[in-house]
Short mmCIF file of C-alpha atoms in Angstrom, two decimals:
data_model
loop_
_atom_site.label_atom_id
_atom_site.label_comp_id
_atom_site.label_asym_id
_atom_site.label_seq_id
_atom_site.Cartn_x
_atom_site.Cartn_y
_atom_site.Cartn_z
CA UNK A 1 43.63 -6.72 0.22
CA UNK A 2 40.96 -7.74 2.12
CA UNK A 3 38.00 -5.69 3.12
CA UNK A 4 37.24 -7.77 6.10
CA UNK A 5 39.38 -9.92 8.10
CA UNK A 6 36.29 -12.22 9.77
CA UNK A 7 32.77 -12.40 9.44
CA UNK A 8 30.48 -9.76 10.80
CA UNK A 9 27.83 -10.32 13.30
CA UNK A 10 24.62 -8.87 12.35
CA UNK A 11 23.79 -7.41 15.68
CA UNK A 12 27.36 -5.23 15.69
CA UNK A 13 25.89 -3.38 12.95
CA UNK A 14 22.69 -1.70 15.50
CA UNK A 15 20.56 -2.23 12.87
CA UNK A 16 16.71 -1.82 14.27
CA UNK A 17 13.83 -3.31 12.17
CA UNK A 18 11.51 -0.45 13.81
CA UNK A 19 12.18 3.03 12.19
CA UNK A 20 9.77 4.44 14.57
CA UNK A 21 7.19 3.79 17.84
CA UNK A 22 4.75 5.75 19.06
CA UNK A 23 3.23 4.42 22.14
CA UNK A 24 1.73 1.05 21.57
CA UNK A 25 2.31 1.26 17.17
CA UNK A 26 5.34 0.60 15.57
CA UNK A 27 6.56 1.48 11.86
CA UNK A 28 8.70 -1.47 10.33
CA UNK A 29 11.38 -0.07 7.79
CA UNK A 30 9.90 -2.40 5.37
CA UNK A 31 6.81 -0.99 5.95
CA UNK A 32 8.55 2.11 4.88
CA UNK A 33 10.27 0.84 2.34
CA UNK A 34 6.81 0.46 0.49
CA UNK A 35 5.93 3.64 1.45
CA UNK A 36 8.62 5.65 0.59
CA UNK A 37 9.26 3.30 -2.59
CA UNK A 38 5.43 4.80 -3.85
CA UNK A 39 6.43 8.34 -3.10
CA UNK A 40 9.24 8.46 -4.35
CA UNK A 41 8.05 6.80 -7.97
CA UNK A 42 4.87 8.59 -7.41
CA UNK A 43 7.28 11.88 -8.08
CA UNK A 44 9.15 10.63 -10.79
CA UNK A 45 6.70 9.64 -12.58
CA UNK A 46 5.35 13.32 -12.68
CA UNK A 47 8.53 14.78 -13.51
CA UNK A 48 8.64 12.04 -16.21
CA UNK A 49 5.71 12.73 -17.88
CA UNK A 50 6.03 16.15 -18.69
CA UNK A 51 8.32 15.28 -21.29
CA UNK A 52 7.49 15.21 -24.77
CA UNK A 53 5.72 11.92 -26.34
CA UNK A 54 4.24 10.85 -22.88
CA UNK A 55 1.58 8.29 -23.15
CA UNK A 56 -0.42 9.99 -19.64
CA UNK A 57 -0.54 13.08 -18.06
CA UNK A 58 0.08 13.90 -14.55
CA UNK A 59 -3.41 13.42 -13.67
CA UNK A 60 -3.66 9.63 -14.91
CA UNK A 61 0.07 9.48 -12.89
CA UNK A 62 -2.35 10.48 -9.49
CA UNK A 63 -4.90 7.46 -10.73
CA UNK A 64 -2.57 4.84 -11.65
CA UNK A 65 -0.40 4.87 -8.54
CA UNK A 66 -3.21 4.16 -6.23
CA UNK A 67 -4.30 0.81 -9.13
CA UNK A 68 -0.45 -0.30 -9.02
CA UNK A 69 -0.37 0.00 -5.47
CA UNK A 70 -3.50 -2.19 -4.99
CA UNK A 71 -2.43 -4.71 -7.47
CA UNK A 72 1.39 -4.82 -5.87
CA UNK A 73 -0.26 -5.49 -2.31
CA UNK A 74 -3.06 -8.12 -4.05
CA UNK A 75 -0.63 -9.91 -6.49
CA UNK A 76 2.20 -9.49 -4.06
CA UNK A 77 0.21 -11.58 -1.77
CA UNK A 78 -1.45 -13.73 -3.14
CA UNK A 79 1.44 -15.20 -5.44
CA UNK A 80 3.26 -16.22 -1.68
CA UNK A 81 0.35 -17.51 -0.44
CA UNK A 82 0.21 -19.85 -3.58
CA UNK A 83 3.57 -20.81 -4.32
CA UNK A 84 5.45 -20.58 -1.38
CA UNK A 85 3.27 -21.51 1.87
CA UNK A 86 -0.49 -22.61 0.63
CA UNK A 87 -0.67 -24.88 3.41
CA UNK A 88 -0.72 -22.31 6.02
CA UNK A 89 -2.95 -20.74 4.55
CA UNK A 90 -5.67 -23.50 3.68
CA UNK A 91 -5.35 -23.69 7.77
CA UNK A 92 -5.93 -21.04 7.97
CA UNK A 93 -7.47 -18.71 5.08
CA UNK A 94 -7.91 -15.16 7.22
CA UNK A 95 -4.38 -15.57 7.71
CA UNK A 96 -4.48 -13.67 4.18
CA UNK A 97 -5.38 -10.76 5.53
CA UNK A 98 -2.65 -10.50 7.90
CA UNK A 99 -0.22 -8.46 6.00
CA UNK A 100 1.31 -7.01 8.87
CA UNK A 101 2.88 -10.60 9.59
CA UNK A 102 4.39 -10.25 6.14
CA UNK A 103 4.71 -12.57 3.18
CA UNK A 104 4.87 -10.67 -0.51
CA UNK A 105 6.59 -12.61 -3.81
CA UNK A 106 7.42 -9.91 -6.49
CA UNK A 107 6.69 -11.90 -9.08
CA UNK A 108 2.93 -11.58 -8.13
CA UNK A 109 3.36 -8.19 -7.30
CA UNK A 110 4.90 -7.54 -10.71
CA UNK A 111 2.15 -9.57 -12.57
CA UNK A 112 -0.35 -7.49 -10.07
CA UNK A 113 1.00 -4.19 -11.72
CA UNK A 114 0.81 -5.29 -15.05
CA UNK A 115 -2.44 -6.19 -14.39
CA UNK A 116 -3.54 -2.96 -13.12
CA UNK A 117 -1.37 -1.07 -16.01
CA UNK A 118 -3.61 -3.12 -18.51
CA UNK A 119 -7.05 -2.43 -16.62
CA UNK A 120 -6.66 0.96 -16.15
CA UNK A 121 -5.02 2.06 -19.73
CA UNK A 122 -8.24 0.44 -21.41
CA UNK A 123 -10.56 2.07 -19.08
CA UNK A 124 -8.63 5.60 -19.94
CA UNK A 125 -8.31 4.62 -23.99
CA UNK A 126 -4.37 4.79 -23.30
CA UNK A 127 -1.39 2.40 -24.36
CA UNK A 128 -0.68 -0.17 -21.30
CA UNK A 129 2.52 -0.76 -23.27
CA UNK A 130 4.31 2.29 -22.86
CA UNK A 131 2.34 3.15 -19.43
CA UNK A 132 4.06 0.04 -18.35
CA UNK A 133 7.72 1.29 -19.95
CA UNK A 134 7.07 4.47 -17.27
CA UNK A 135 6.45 2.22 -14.70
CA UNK A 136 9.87 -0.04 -15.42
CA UNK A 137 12.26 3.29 -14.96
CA UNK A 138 10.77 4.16 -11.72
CA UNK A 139 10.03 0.46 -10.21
CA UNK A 140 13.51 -0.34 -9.12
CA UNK A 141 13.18 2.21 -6.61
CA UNK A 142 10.94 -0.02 -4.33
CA UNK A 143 13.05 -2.73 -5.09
CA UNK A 144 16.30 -0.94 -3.65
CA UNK A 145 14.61 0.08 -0.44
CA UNK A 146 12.59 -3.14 0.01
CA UNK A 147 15.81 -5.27 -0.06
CA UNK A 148 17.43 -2.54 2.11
CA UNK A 149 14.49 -3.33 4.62
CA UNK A 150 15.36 -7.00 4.14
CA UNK A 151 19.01 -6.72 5.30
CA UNK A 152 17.43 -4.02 7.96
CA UNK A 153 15.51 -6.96 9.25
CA UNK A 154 17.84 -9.91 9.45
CA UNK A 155 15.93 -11.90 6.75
CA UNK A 156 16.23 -13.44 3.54
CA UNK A 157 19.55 -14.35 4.30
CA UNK A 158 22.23 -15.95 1.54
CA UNK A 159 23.73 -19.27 1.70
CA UNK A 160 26.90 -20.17 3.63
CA UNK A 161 30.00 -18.37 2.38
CA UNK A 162 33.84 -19.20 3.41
CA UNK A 163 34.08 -14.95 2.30
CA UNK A 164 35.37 -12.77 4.53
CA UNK A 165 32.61 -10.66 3.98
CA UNK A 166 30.22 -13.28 5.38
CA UNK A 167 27.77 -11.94 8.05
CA UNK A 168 26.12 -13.92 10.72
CA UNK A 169 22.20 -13.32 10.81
CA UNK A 170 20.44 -13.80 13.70
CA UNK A 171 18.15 -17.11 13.24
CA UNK A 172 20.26 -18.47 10.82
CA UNK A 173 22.91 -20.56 12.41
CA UNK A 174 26.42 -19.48 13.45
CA UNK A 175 27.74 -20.21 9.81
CA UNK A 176 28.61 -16.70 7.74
CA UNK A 177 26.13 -16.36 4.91
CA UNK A 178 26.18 -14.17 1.99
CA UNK A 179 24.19 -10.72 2.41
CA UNK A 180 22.27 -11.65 -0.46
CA UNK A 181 19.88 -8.70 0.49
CA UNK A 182 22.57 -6.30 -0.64
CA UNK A 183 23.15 -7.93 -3.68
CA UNK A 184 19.89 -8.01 -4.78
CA UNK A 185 19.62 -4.44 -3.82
CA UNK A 186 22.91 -3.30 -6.20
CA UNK A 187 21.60 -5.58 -9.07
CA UNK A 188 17.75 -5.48 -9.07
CA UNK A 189 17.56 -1.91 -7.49
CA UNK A 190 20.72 0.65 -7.91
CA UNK A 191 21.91 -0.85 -11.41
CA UNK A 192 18.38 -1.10 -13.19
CA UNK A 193 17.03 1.89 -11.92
CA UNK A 194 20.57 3.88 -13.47
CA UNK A 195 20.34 2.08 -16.39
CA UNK A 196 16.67 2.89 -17.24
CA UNK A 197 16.90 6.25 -15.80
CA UNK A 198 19.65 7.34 -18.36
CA UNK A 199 18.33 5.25 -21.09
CA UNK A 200 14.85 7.04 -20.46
CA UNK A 201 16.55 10.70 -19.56
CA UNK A 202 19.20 10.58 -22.55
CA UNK A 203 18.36 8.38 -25.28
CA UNK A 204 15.16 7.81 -27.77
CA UNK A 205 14.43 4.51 -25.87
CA UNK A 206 11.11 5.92 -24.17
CA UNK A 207 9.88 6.63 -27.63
CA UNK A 208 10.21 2.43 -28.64
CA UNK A 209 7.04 0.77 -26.79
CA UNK A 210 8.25 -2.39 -24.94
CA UNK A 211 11.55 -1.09 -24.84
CA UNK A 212 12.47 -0.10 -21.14
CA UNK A 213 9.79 -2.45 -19.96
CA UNK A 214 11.17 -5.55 -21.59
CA UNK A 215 14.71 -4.24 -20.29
CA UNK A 216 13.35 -4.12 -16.37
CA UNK A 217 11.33 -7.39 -16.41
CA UNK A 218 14.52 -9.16 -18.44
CA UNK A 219 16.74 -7.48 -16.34
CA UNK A 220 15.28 -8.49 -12.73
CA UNK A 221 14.69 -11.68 -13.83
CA UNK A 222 18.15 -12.33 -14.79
CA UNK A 223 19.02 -10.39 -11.89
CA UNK A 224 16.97 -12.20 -9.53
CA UNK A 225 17.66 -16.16 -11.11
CA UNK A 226 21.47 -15.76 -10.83
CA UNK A 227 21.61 -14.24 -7.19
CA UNK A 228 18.66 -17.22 -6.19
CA UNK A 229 22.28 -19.67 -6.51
CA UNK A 230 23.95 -17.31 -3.07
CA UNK A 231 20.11 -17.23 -1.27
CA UNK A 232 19.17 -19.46 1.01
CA UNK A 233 16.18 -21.24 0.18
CA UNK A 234 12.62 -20.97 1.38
CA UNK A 235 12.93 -23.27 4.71
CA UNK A 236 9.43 -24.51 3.62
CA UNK A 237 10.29 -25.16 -0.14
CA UNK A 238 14.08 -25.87 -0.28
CA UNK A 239 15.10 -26.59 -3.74
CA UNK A 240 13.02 -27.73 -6.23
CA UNK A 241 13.15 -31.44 -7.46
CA UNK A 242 13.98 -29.53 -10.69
CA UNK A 243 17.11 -28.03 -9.12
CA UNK A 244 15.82 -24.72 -8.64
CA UNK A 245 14.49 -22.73 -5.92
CA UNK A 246 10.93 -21.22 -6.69
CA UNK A 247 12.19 -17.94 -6.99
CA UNK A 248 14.52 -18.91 -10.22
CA UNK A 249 11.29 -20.77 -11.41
CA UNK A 250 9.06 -17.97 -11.35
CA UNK A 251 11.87 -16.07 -12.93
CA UNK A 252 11.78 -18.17 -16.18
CA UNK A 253 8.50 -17.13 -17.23
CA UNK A 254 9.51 -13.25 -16.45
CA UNK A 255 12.68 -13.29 -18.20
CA UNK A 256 11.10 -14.69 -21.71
CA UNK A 257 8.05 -12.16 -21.63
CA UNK A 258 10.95 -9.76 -21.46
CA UNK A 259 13.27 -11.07 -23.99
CA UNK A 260 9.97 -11.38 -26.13
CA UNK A 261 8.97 -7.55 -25.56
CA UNK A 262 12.47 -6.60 -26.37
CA UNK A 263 12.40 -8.60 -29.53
CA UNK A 264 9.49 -7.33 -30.85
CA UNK A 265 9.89 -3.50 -29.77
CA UNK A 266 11.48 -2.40 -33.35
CA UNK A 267 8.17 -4.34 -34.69
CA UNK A 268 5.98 -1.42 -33.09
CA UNK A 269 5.39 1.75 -34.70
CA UNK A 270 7.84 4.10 -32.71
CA UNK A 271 6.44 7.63 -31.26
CA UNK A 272 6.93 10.89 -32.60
CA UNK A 273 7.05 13.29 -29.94
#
């Protein structure tokens, strides 16, 4: 039985990329996305911490959010202007600063947040390790609503599909594509953020440092180098003489730090709450 019996246009669907405008300013869903995707972790993280064995109290919670959201925004950045368009950029270098045009990679936000994990858990004498397990359960939250925004904004489209539930984005040719958006969404967001959630909620896995961490950063990159085969390139990049698209290679390196923390996590001395 089919779901769909042709390919949807994107524009049937009255999807808006601006939630909201006020006079002459205008808030962007995926400027929401980010938003809403810090509150919303900001508030699980609190909840999470109040039970037993937590490595930070709800005061280092307040602290850290505000470091992870300056090293998403910094590593986010940066790691597109490097890999994916640095000769824009050498043109023009303040273009940097314009964030409101857009341009994040999650892999540099990702290695941003570690970062900033690391930094501030030395500065407070705490355990980046299983600061950055508490960070893994509520991450996929941002990742749901950013790819959300994604599909909200008629970008980041998939390849062509021959699928009935092909949709036809606006910019990218009158061939169906896959809504890759949404399948990032159900694999990097919904699934890892249930997973983690009950492993964290009903199981001893918070107590194993490395655990849930090595399970989000394995798990996304998986996530992410498998759906990278239905995307549609980077116009600028295409494929990769290598075969792959610089999204799968940036996955590599993501998905053996994770395999390695999740290897090693019975090697650590567990917690006893």
């Amino acid at each position: 039985m089919e779901f769909f019996h042709a390919p949807v246009q994107w524009e049937s669907l009255g999807l808006d990329p601006v939630a909201l405008e006020i006079g002459p300013l205008a808030l962007r869903w995926y400027s929401l996305a980010y938003i809403l995707g810090i509150l919303a972790g900001w508030w699980l993280l609190l909840k999470m911490v109040k039970r037993a064995g937590s490595p930070m109290t709800g005061k280092h919670v307040d602290d850290l959010v505000s470091w992870c959201t300056l090293g998403v925004i910094l590593g986010g950045r940066m790691a597109y202007v490097i890999f994916y368009n640095p000769g824009q950029y050498l043109e023009d270098p303040l273009a940097i600063l314009k964030l409101w045009e857009g341009g994040m990679a999650f892999h540099g936000g990702l290695a941003g947040v570690i970062l900033a994990i690391f930094l501030y858990a030395r500065s407070k004498g705490l355990s980046a390790l299983r600061i950055l397990d508490y960070v893994a359960v509520v991450t996929p939250i941002g990742l749901l609503l950013g790819r959300f925004a994604n599909f909200v904004n008629g970008e980041l489209w998939g390849r062509p599909t021959d699928g009935s539930w092909g949709i036809i984005f606006p910019d990218a040719g009158p061939e169906p594509r896959h809504p890759s958006q949404l399948y990032e969404a159900a694999l990097e967001g919904a699934l890892l953020l249930l997973l983690l959630n009950i492993l964290f909620w009903f199981t001893s896995a918070r107590m194993k440092p490395g655990l849930l961490g090595g399970l989000f950063i394995t798990g996304y990159g998986l996530s992410r180098f498998l759906i990278e085969f239905l995307r549609e390139p980077d116009v600028q990049l295409g494929v990769l003489p290598v075969g792959l698209t610089m999204g799968q290679m940036l996955s590599l390196p993501m998905i053996f730090f994770g395999l390695w923390l999740l290897a090693t996590c019975n090697r650590r001395q567990p917690v006893i709450a």
